[in-house]
Short mmCIF file of C-alpha atoms in Angstrom, two decimals:
data_model
loop_
_atom_site.label_atom_id
_atom_site.label_comp_id
_atom_site.label_asym_id
_atom_site.label_seq_id
_atom_site.Cartn_x
_atom_site.Cartn_y
_atom_site.Cartn_z
CA MET A 1206 16.98 -61.83 -101.06
CA ALA A 1207 15.41 -59.43 -103.66
CA ARG A 1208 17.75 -57.44 -105.83
CA GLU A 1209 18.05 -53.79 -104.74
CA MET A 1210 17.56 -51.32 -107.56
CA VAL A 1211 18.57 -47.64 -107.31
CA GLY A 1212 18.11 -44.67 -109.58
CA ILE A 1213 20.88 -42.74 -111.36
CA ARG A 1214 20.87 -39.84 -108.87
CA GLU A 1215 20.90 -42.24 -105.92
CA ALA A 1216 23.72 -44.13 -107.57
CA VAL A 1217 25.69 -40.90 -108.04
CA ARG A 1218 25.18 -40.02 -104.35
CA GLY A 1219 26.02 -43.52 -103.10
CA TRP A 1220 28.90 -44.51 -105.38
CA ASP A 1221 31.99 -42.78 -106.71
CA VAL A 1222 30.66 -42.30 -110.27
CA SER A 1223 29.25 -39.42 -112.34
CA GLU A 1224 25.81 -39.30 -113.95
CA ARG A 1225 27.43 -38.85 -117.38
CA ALA A 1226 29.47 -42.03 -116.98
CA LEU A 1227 26.39 -44.02 -115.99
CA ARG A 1228 24.30 -42.71 -118.90
CA ARG A 1229 27.14 -43.45 -121.34
CA ARG A 1230 27.27 -47.04 -120.12
CA LEU A 1231 23.52 -47.35 -120.29
CA ALA A 1232 23.66 -46.14 -123.89
CA THR A 1233 26.26 -48.73 -124.83
CA GLY A 1234 24.49 -51.51 -122.91
CA GLU A 1235 27.39 -52.17 -120.49
CA ILE A 1236 25.22 -52.15 -117.31
CA ASP A 1237 23.83 -55.57 -116.47
CA ASN A 1238 20.35 -56.03 -114.98
CA SER A 1239 19.35 -52.39 -115.53
CA GLU A 1240 15.63 -51.64 -115.72
CA ARG A 1241 13.20 -48.88 -116.60
CA ALA A 1242 10.94 -47.54 -113.88
CA ASP A 1243 7.27 -46.75 -114.51
CA ASP A 1244 8.19 -43.13 -115.08
CA GLY A 1245 10.84 -44.13 -117.66
CA SER A 1246 13.86 -43.44 -115.44
CA TRP A 1247 16.68 -45.93 -115.23
CA LEU A 1248 17.12 -48.29 -112.25
CA LEU A 1249 20.51 -49.85 -111.61
CA ALA A 1250 21.37 -52.95 -109.54
CA SER A 1251 23.34 -52.10 -106.38
CA GLU A 1252 25.36 -55.30 -106.82
CA TRP A 1253 26.62 -54.08 -110.21
CA LEU A 1254 27.46 -50.69 -108.76
CA ASP A 1255 29.39 -52.36 -105.89
CA ASP A 1256 31.33 -54.44 -108.41
CA GLU A 1257 32.22 -51.45 -110.59
CA PHE A 1258 32.62 -48.53 -108.17
CA ASP A 1259 33.49 -47.73 -104.58
CA ARG A 1260 30.75 -46.53 -102.28
CA SER A 1261 31.10 -42.89 -101.31
CA VAL A 1262 28.33 -42.94 -98.72
CA ILE A 1263 27.51 -45.99 -96.65
CA ASP A 1264 23.86 -46.77 -96.69
CA LEU A 1265 22.94 -48.38 -93.42
CA ARG A 1266 19.74 -49.65 -95.04
CA ASP A 1267 21.80 -51.82 -97.33
CA PRO A 1268 21.44 -55.41 -96.01
CA VAL A 1269 25.07 -56.11 -96.80
CA VAL A 1270 26.15 -53.04 -94.88
CA SER A 1271 23.78 -53.66 -91.97
CA ASP A 1272 24.73 -57.33 -91.74
CA GLY A 1273 28.42 -56.47 -91.93
CA LEU A 1274 28.01 -53.70 -89.39
CA ALA A 1275 26.17 -56.05 -87.04
CA ALA A 1276 28.95 -58.60 -87.41
CA VAL A 1277 31.56 -55.92 -86.75
CA LEU A 1278 29.67 -54.63 -83.70
CA SER A 1279 29.32 -58.19 -82.40
CA GLU A 1280 33.01 -58.76 -82.92
CA LEU A 1281 33.78 -55.43 -81.27
CA SER A 1282 31.59 -56.39 -78.32
CA GLY A 1283 33.48 -59.66 -77.98
CA MET A 1284 36.76 -57.85 -78.35
CA THR A 1285 35.68 -55.32 -75.71
CA GLU A 1286 34.95 -58.16 -73.31
CA LYS A 1287 38.29 -59.71 -74.14
CA VAL A 1288 39.97 -56.35 -73.64
CA ASN A 1289 38.27 -56.01 -70.24
CA VAL A 1290 39.40 -59.50 -69.27
CA ALA A 1291 42.89 -58.69 -70.58
CA GLU A 1292 42.93 -55.43 -68.58
CA VAL A 1293 41.91 -57.31 -65.43
CA ARG A 1294 44.60 -59.90 -66.09
CA ALA A 1295 47.09 -57.15 -66.81
CA ALA A 1296 46.19 -55.45 -63.52
CA VAL A 1297 46.59 -58.74 -61.66
CA ALA A 1298 49.87 -59.39 -63.46
CA GLU A 1299 51.05 -55.87 -62.64
CA SER A 1300 50.14 -56.39 -58.98
CA GLN A 1301 51.93 -59.72 -58.97
CA ALA A 1302 54.91 -58.10 -60.68
CA GLU A 1303 55.02 -55.35 -58.04
CA HIS A 1304 54.77 -57.98 -55.30
CA ALA A 1305 57.54 -59.96 -57.01
CA ILE A 1306 59.68 -56.80 -57.22
CA VAL A 1307 59.15 -56.14 -53.50
CA ARG A 1308 59.95 -59.75 -52.73
CA LEU A 1309 63.01 -59.58 -54.96
CA ARG A 1310 64.21 -56.46 -53.16
CA THR A 1311 63.68 -58.18 -49.82
CA VAL A 1312 65.56 -61.27 -50.96
CA THR A 1313 68.30 -59.05 -52.42
CA ASP A 1314 68.64 -57.20 -49.10
CA GLN A 1315 68.75 -60.51 -47.24
CA LEU A 1316 71.36 -61.80 -49.67
CA GLU A 1317 73.47 -58.67 -49.21
CA GLN A 1318 73.19 -59.05 -45.43
CA ALA A 1319 74.17 -62.72 -45.71
CA GLN A 1320 77.14 -61.79 -47.90
CA THR A 1321 78.21 -59.11 -45.41
CA GLU A 1322 77.87 -61.59 -42.53
CA ASN A 1323 79.79 -64.19 -44.53
CA GLN A 1324 82.61 -61.71 -45.16
CA ARG A 1325 82.68 -60.84 -41.45
CA LEU A 1326 82.80 -64.52 -40.54
CA GLN A 1327 85.63 -65.06 -43.01
CA VAL A 1328 87.59 -62.21 -41.43
CA ASP A 1329 86.90 -63.65 -37.95
CA TYR A 1330 87.91 -67.10 -39.18
CA GLN A 1331 91.18 -65.79 -40.60
CA GLU A 1332 91.85 -63.95 -37.32
CA LEU A 1333 91.15 -67.14 -35.38
CA GLN A 1334 93.46 -69.04 -37.72
CA ARG A 1335 96.24 -66.54 -37.00
CA GLU A 1336 95.61 -66.72 -33.24
CA LEU A 1337 95.53 -70.52 -33.44
CA ALA A 1338 98.85 -70.51 -35.30
CA VAL A 1339 100.39 -68.24 -32.64
CA LYS A 1340 99.00 -70.40 -29.81
CA SER A 1341 100.16 -73.56 -31.56
CA ASP A 1342 103.65 -72.12 -31.86
CA ARG A 1343 103.57 -71.15 -28.19
CA LEU A 1344 102.35 -74.63 -27.28
CA VAL A 1345 105.16 -76.24 -29.26
CA ARG A 1346 107.65 -73.99 -27.49
CA ALA A 1347 106.05 -74.72 -24.13
CA GLU A 1348 106.20 -78.45 -24.78
CA ALA A 1349 109.86 -78.14 -25.74
CA GLU A 1350 110.46 -76.13 -22.57
CA VAL A 1351 108.65 -78.78 -20.52
CA ASP A 1352 110.78 -81.49 -22.13
CA ARG A 1353 113.95 -79.55 -21.29
CA ALA A 1354 112.69 -78.94 -17.75
CA TRP A 1355 111.82 -82.62 -17.36
CA ALA A 1356 115.25 -83.63 -18.61
CA SER A 1357 116.86 -81.16 -16.20
CA TRP A 1358 114.70 -82.47 -13.38
CA SER A 1359 115.63 -86.03 -14.23
CA GLU A 1360 119.31 -85.09 -14.24
CA ALA A 1361 118.89 -83.22 -10.97
CA GLU A 1362 117.02 -86.17 -9.46
CA THR A 1363 119.79 -88.54 -10.50
CA LEU A 1364 122.42 -86.18 -9.11
CA LEU A 1365 120.47 -85.79 -5.87
CA LYS A 1366 120.19 -89.54 -5.57
CA GLU A 1367 123.93 -89.86 -6.11
CA GLN A 1368 124.57 -87.06 -3.61
CA ALA A 1369 122.15 -88.71 -1.17
CA VAL A 1370 124.12 -91.95 -1.43
CA VAL A 1371 127.35 -90.04 -0.76
CA SER A 1372 125.68 -88.15 2.10
CA ASP A 1373 124.37 -91.40 3.56
CA GLU A 1374 127.91 -92.78 3.44
CA LYS A 1375 129.27 -89.64 5.09
CA ILE A 1376 126.55 -89.72 7.72
CA GLY A 1377 127.30 -93.39 8.36
CA ASN A 1378 131.00 -92.57 8.79
CA LEU A 1379 130.17 -89.66 11.10
CA VAL A 1380 127.88 -91.90 13.13
CA LYS A 1381 130.67 -94.44 13.38
CA GLN A 1382 133.08 -91.72 14.41
CA ARG A 1383 130.60 -90.47 17.01
CA ASP A 1384 130.16 -93.98 18.36
CA LYS A 1385 133.92 -94.35 18.58
CA VAL A 1386 134.18 -91.05 20.42
CA HIS A 1387 131.45 -92.16 22.81
CA GLN A 1388 133.30 -95.42 23.37
CA LYS A 1389 136.45 -93.49 24.04
CA LEU A 1390 134.65 -91.21 26.48
CA ARG A 1391 133.15 -94.15 28.27
CA LEU A 1392 136.55 -95.81 28.45
CA ALA A 1393 138.06 -92.54 29.59
CA GLU A 1394 135.48 -92.26 32.33
CA SER A 1395 135.97 -95.85 33.44
CA LEU A 1396 139.73 -95.71 33.30
CA THR A 1397 140.40 -92.73 35.49
CA ALA A 1398 143.17 -94.43 37.36
CA ARG A 1399 146.70 -94.11 36.01
CA ARG A 1400 147.28 -97.68 36.23
CA LYS A 1401 144.52 -98.27 33.81
CA ARG A 1402 145.69 -95.55 31.47
CA ARG A 1403 147.89 -97.86 29.43
CA PHE A 1404 145.08 -100.31 29.06
CA TYR A 1405 142.86 -97.46 27.93
CA ASP A 1406 145.41 -96.41 25.28
CA GLN A 1407 145.61 -99.92 23.97
CA MET A 1408 141.88 -100.26 23.81
CA ALA A 1409 141.56 -96.86 22.14
CA THR A 1410 144.16 -97.89 19.56
CA GLN A 1411 142.22 -101.07 18.86
CA ILE A 1412 139.00 -99.11 18.51
CA ASP A 1413 140.67 -96.69 16.10
CA ASN A 1414 141.95 -99.62 14.04
CA GLY A 1415 138.45 -101.07 13.74
CA GLY A 1416 138.79 -103.59 16.52
CA LYS A 1417 141.80 -105.34 15.00
#
């Protein structure tokens, strides 16, 4: 690439340097690669000016500037595309985040409902435990009462059996007495005559003595 040469006025406009400073350096021979134009004016190399001074005005015609600007624009274009992609991804992420928040709220509500139901079930369970304890106590008492009633019934049954035996004996004796009375009546009916009265008395006495 050919070296770019600029005049003193152009150098003053393009770089942060005064004309006096440039002419002083030209006089002392400090400026490398400087040349004389056909009209006798000085021409300075832009590379030397860039090395020594800062540019005050950017010259878009400068190949370095144009190439750098093109690179920057290309990079900006790529960055713009990346920014667009990032914005799309950010929008998707934001939508997903909102969906996740809604889902989280739903799950939180369900969890709160489950906790409330669990607490209610625990209260019901404790109430059932208390009722079960009361019923168990009543059952124990009822079983004890049944045992006492069964023992009483057994005692009563034994007593009734004993009384039945005694009653059977009494009934047997009464039956025997009735039979004896019937025998006496039959004898009395058969022995109506006086002469048989003595015999009747003897027989009655024997019957009373058990036939002895």
